[in-house]
Coordinates of C-alpha atoms in Angstrom, one line a residue:
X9 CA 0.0 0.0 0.0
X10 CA 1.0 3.5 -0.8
X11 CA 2.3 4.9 2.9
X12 CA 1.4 9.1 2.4
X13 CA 1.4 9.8 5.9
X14 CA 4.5 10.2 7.9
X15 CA 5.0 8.7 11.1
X16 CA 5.9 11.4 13.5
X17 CA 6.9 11.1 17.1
X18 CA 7.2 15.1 17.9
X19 CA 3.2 15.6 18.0
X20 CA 2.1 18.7 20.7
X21 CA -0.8 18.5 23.0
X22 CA -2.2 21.1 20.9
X23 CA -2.3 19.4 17.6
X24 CA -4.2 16.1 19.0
X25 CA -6.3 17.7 21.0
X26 CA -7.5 19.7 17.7
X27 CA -7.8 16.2 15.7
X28 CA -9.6 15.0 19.0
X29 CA -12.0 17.8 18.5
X30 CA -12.6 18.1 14.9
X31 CA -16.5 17.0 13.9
X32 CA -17.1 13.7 14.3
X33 CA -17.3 12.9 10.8
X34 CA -15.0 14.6 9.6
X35 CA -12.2 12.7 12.3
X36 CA -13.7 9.3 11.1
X37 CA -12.8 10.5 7.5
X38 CA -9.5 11.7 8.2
X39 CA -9.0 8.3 10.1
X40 CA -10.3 6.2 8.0
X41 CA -8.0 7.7 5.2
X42 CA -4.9 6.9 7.2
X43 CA -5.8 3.4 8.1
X44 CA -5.4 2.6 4.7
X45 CA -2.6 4.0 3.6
X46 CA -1.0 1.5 6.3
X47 CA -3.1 -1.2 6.6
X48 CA -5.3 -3.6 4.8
X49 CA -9.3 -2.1 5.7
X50 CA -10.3 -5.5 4.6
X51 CA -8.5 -7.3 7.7
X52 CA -9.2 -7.7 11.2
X53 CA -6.7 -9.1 13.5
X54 CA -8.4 -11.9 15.9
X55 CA -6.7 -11.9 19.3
X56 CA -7.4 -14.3 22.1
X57 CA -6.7 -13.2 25.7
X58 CA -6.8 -15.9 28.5
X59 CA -5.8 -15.4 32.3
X60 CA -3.6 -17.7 33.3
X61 CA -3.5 -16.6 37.0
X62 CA -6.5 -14.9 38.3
X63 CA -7.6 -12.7 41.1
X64 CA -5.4 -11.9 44.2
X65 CA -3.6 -9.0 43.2
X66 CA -1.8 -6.9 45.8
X67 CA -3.0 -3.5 43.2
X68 CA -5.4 -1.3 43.8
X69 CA -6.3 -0.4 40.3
X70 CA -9.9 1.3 40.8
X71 CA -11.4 -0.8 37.7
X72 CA -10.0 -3.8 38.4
X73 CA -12.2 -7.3 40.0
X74 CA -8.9 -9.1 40.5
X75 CA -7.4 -6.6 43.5
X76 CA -7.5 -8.9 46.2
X77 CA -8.9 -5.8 48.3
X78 CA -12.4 -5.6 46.7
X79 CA -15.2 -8.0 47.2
X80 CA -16.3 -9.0 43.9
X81 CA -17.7 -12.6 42.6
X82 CA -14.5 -13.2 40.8
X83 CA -12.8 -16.6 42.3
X84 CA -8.7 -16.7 42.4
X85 CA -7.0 -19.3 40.5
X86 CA -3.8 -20.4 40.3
X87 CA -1.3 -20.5 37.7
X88 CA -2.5 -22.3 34.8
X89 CA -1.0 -25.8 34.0
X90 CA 1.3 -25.7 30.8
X91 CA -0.5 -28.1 28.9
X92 CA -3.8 -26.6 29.7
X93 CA -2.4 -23.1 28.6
X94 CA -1.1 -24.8 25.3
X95 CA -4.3 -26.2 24.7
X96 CA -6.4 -23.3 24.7
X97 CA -3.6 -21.7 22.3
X98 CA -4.6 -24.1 19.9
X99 CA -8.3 -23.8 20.0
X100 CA -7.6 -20.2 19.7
X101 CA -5.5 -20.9 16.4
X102 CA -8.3 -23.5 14.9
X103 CA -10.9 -20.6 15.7
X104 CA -8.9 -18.3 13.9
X105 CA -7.0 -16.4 16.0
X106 CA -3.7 -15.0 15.1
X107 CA -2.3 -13.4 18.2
X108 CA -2.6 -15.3 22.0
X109 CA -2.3 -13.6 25.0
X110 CA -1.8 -14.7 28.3
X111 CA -2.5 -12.7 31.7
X112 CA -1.6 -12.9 35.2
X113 CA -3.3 -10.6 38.2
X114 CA 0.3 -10.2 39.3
X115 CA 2.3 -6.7 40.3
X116 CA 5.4 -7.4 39.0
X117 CA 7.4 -11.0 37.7
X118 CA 9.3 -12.3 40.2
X119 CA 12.3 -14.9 39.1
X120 CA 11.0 -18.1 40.4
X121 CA 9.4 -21.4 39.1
X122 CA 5.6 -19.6 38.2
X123 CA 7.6 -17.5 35.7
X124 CA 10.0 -20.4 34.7
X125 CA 6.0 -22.3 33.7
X126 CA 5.4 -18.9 32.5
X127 CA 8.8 -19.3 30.0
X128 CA 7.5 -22.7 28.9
X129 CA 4.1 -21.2 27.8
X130 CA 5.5 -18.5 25.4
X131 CA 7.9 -21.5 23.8
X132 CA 5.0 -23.9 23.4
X133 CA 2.7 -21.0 22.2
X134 CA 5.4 -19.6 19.7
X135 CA 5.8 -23.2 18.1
X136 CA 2.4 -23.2 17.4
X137 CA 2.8 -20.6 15.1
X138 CA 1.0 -17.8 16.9
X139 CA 2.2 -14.0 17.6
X140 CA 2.6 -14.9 21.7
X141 CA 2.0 -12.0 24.2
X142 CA 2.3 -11.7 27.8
X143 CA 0.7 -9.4 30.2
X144 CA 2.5 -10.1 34.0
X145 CA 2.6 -6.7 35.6
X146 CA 6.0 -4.7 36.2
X147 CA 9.0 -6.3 34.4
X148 CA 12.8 -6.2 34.7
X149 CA 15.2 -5.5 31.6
X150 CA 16.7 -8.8 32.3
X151 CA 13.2 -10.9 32.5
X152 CA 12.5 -9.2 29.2
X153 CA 15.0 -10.4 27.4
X154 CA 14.3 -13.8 29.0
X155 CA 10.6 -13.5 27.2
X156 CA 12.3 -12.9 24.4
X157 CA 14.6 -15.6 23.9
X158 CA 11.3 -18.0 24.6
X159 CA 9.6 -16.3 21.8
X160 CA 7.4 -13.7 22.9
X161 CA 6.4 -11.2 20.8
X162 CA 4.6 -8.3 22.4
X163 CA 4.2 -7.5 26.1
X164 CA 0.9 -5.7 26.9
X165 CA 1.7 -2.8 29.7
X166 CA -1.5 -0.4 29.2
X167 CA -0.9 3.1 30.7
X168 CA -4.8 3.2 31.2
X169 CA -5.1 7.2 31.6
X170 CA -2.9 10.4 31.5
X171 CA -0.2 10.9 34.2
X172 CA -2.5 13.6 35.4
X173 CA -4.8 11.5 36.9
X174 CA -2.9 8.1 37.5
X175 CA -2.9 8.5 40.8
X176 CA -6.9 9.3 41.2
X177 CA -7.0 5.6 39.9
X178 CA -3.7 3.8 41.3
X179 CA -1.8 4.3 44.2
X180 CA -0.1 0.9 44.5
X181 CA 2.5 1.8 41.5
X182 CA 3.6 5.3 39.7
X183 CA 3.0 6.0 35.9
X184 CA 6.7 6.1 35.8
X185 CA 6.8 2.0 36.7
X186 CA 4.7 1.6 33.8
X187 CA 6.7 4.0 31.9
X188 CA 10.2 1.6 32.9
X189 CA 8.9 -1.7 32.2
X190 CA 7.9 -0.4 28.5
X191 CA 11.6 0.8 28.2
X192 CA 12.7 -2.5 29.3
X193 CA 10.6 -4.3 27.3
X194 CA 12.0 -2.2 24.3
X195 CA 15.1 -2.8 25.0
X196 CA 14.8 -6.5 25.2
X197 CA 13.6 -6.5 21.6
X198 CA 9.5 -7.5 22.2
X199 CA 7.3 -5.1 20.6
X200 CA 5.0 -3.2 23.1
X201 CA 1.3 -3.2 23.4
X202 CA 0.0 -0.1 25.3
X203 CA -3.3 1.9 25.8
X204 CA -5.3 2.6 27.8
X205 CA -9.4 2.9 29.1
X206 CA -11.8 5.5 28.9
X207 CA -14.2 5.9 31.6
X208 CA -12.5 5.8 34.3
X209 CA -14.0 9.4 35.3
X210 CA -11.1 11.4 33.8
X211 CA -11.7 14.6 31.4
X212 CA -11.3 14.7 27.4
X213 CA -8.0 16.5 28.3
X214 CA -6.5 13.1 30.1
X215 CA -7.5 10.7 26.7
X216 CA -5.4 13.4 25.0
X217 CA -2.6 13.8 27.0
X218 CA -2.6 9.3 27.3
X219 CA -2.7 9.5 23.4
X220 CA 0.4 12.2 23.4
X221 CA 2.5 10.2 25.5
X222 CA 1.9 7.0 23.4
X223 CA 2.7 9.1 20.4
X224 CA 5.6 10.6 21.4
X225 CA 7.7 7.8 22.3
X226 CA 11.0 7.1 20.2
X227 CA 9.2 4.0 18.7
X228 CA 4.8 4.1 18.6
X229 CA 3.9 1.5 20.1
X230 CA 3.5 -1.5 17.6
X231 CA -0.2 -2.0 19.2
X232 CA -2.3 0.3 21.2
X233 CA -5.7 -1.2 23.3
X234 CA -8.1 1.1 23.4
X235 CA -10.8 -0.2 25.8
X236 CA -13.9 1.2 27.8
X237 CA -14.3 0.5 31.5
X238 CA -15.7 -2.6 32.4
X239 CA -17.9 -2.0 34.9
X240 CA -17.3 -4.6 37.8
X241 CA -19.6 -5.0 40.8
X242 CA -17.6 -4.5 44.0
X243 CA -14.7 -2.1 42.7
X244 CA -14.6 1.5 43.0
X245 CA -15.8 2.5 39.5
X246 CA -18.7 0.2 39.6
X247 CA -21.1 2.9 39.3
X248 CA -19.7 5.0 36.6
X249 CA -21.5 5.6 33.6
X250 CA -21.3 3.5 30.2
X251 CA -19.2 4.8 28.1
X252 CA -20.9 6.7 25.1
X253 CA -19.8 4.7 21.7
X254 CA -19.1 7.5 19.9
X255 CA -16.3 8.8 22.7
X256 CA -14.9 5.1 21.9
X257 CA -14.8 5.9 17.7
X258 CA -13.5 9.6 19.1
X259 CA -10.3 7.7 20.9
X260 CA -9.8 5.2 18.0
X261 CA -9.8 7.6 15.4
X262 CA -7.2 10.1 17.2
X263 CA -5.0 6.7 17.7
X264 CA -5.4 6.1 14.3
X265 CA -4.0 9.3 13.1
X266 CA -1.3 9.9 15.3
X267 CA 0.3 6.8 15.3
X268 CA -0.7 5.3 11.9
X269 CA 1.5 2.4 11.9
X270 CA 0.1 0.3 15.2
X271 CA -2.5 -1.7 15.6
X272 CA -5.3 -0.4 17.3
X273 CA -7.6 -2.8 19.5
X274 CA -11.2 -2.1 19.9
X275 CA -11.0 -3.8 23.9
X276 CA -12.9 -4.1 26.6
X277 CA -16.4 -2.9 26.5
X278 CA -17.3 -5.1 23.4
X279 CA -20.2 -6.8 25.3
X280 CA -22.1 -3.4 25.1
X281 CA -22.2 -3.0 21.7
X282 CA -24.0 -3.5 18.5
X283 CA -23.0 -4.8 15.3
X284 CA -23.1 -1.3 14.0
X285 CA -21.7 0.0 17.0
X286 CA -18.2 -1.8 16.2
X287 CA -18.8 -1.5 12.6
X288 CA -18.4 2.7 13.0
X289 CA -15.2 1.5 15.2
X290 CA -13.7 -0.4 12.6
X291 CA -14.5 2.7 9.8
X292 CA -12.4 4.8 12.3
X293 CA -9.4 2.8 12.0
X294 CA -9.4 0.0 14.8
X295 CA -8.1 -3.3 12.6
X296 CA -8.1 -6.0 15.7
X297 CA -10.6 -7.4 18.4
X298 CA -10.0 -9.8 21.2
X299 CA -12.4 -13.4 21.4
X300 CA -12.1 -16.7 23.1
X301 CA -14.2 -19.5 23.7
X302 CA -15.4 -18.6 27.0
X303 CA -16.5 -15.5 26.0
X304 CA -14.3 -13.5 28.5
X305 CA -12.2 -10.6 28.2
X306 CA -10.4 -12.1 32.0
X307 CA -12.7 -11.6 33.5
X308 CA -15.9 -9.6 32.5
X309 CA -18.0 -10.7 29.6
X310 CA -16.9 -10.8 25.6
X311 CA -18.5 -11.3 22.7
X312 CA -17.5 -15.1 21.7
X313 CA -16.1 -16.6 18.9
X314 CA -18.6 -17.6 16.7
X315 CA -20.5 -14.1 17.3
X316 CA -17.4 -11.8 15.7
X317 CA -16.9 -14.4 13.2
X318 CA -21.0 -13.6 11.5
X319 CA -19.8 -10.2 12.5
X320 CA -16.9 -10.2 10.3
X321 CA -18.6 -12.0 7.8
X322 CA -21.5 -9.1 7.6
X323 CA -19.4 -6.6 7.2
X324 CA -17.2 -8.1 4.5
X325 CA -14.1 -8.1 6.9
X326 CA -11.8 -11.0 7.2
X327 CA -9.7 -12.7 9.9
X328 CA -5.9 -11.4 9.8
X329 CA -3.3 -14.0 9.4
X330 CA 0.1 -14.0 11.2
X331 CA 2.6 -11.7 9.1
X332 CA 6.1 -13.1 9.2
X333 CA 8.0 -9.5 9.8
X334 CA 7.0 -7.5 12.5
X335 CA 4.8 -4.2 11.7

């Protein structure tokens, strides 16, 4: 495809808060322009996401059911077994999945034998042939590189909201932790997943200063989750309002423009809406959704597999296959 736009990593908080602004349709144009000049508009990436540890976590995110300090209906488990993890990997593959993901409600990896199984997951998942991604909390440059020599591809670490207001929703770690772990995980050579959430209670002035410090960093990240809260019974945010769909095609569409080259995932907050609903999502640039066969986004509710498939199918869109250079 013909790339017009150039990647630029010097935006101002001025400039994206004027394409986050601009009429509605007019951003879903520009956006929609962008995405493809990089990207295929015919392709969606399928991603399956599956907690291998749940629950217990010493955080105190505010949207989160797994901090052990809230009472919600969500029941800890323990590390996954291997085989069990590899398993669901290759259900996710024959259901057409490209990318697999596995979680862990953990702060930070600790060098012990739960990350040595963890090790053995990314190799068994990377010789099935999938783009392998972990998710485990803080991380050191030398566990990185550890992934990395198992295989792993990308490491999701979201920022979820503007350095502003990271501490109205976290106190339990800084931005600046999550800041260091994507260095490290840079450094180590795995490409880096991060986004964020919307709904968390923050102003339009937070999305934009999240989306500037995602798009100012040496290297965009290669994917970028943008997801709205999920409201869980029991945590903090529990009562906040759903998220409006049209501030979720707002947040994709800015993503789209200022970092052209990623991938940008339409996340959490699936379950709440309609077929057009993601269909507007997709115009605005967002080329890859997350599935699984128990119709769980970790723990709150998902769309399943065979739902976004006649989705896809409606809308003329196809499953993305695994691309042997990285994007």
């Amino acid at each position: 495809m013909d790339k017009k736009t150039t990647l630029r990593n010097d935006w101002t908080k001025e400039e994206i808060e004027e394409i986050y602004h601009l009429p509605l349709m007019e951003l879903i144009y520009k956006a929609a322009s962008v995405h493809r000049e990089w990207h295929d508009p015919s392709e969606v990436q399928i991603s399956t996401l599956l907690s291998i540890k749940t629950g217990g976590c010493p955080e105190d995110c505010s949207y989160c059911g797994q901090a052990a300090r809230y009472h919600t209906n969500i029941k800890v488990q323990a590390l996954l077994p291997t085989e069990t993890v590899i398993a669901h990997a290759q259900k996710a593959k024959d259901s057409g999945s490209s990318r697999f993901c596995m979680a862990a409600a953990w702060r930070e990896v600790r060098n012990n034998r739960d990350f040595d199984r963890v090790i053995e997951m990314v190799k068994g998942v990377n010789d099935l042939g999938l783009e392998v991604c972990c998710t485990l909390g803080m991380l050191t440059e030398e566990q990185a590189v550890r992934l990395q020599e198992a295989g792993l591809y990308a490491y999701n670490h979201n920022l979820d909201t503007s350095e502003q207001y990271y501490e109205e929703i976290i106190s339990t770690r800084t931005f600046d932790n999550r800041i260091n772990t994507i260095n490290n995980v840079r450094k180590a050579g795995i490409t880096v997943c991060s986004g964020g959430i919307i709904g968390l209670g923050e102003t339009h002035r937070d999305r934009i200063s999240m989306l500037l410090t995602l798009a100012t960093m040496p290297k965009h990240p290669e994917s970028v989750p943008i997801n709205a809260l999920a409201r869980v019974a029991g945590t903090p945010l529990a009562d906040n309002e759903k998220v409006d769909t049209w501030e979720m095609v707002r947040m994709i569409a800015t993503a789209r423009i200022v970092m052209p080259s990623s991938m940008v995932r339409l996340s959490a907050g699936r379950i709440e809406m309609s077929e057009t609903e993601q269909a507007w999502c997709f115009m605005a640039g967002a080329n890859s959704i997350f599935t699984g066969e128990r119709e769980t986004l970790l723990v709150t509710p998902n769309p399943g597999v065979s739902e976004d498939m006649q989705m896809l199918q409606t809308l003329g869109l196809k499953p993305m296959m695994k691309k042997e250079t990285c994007c």
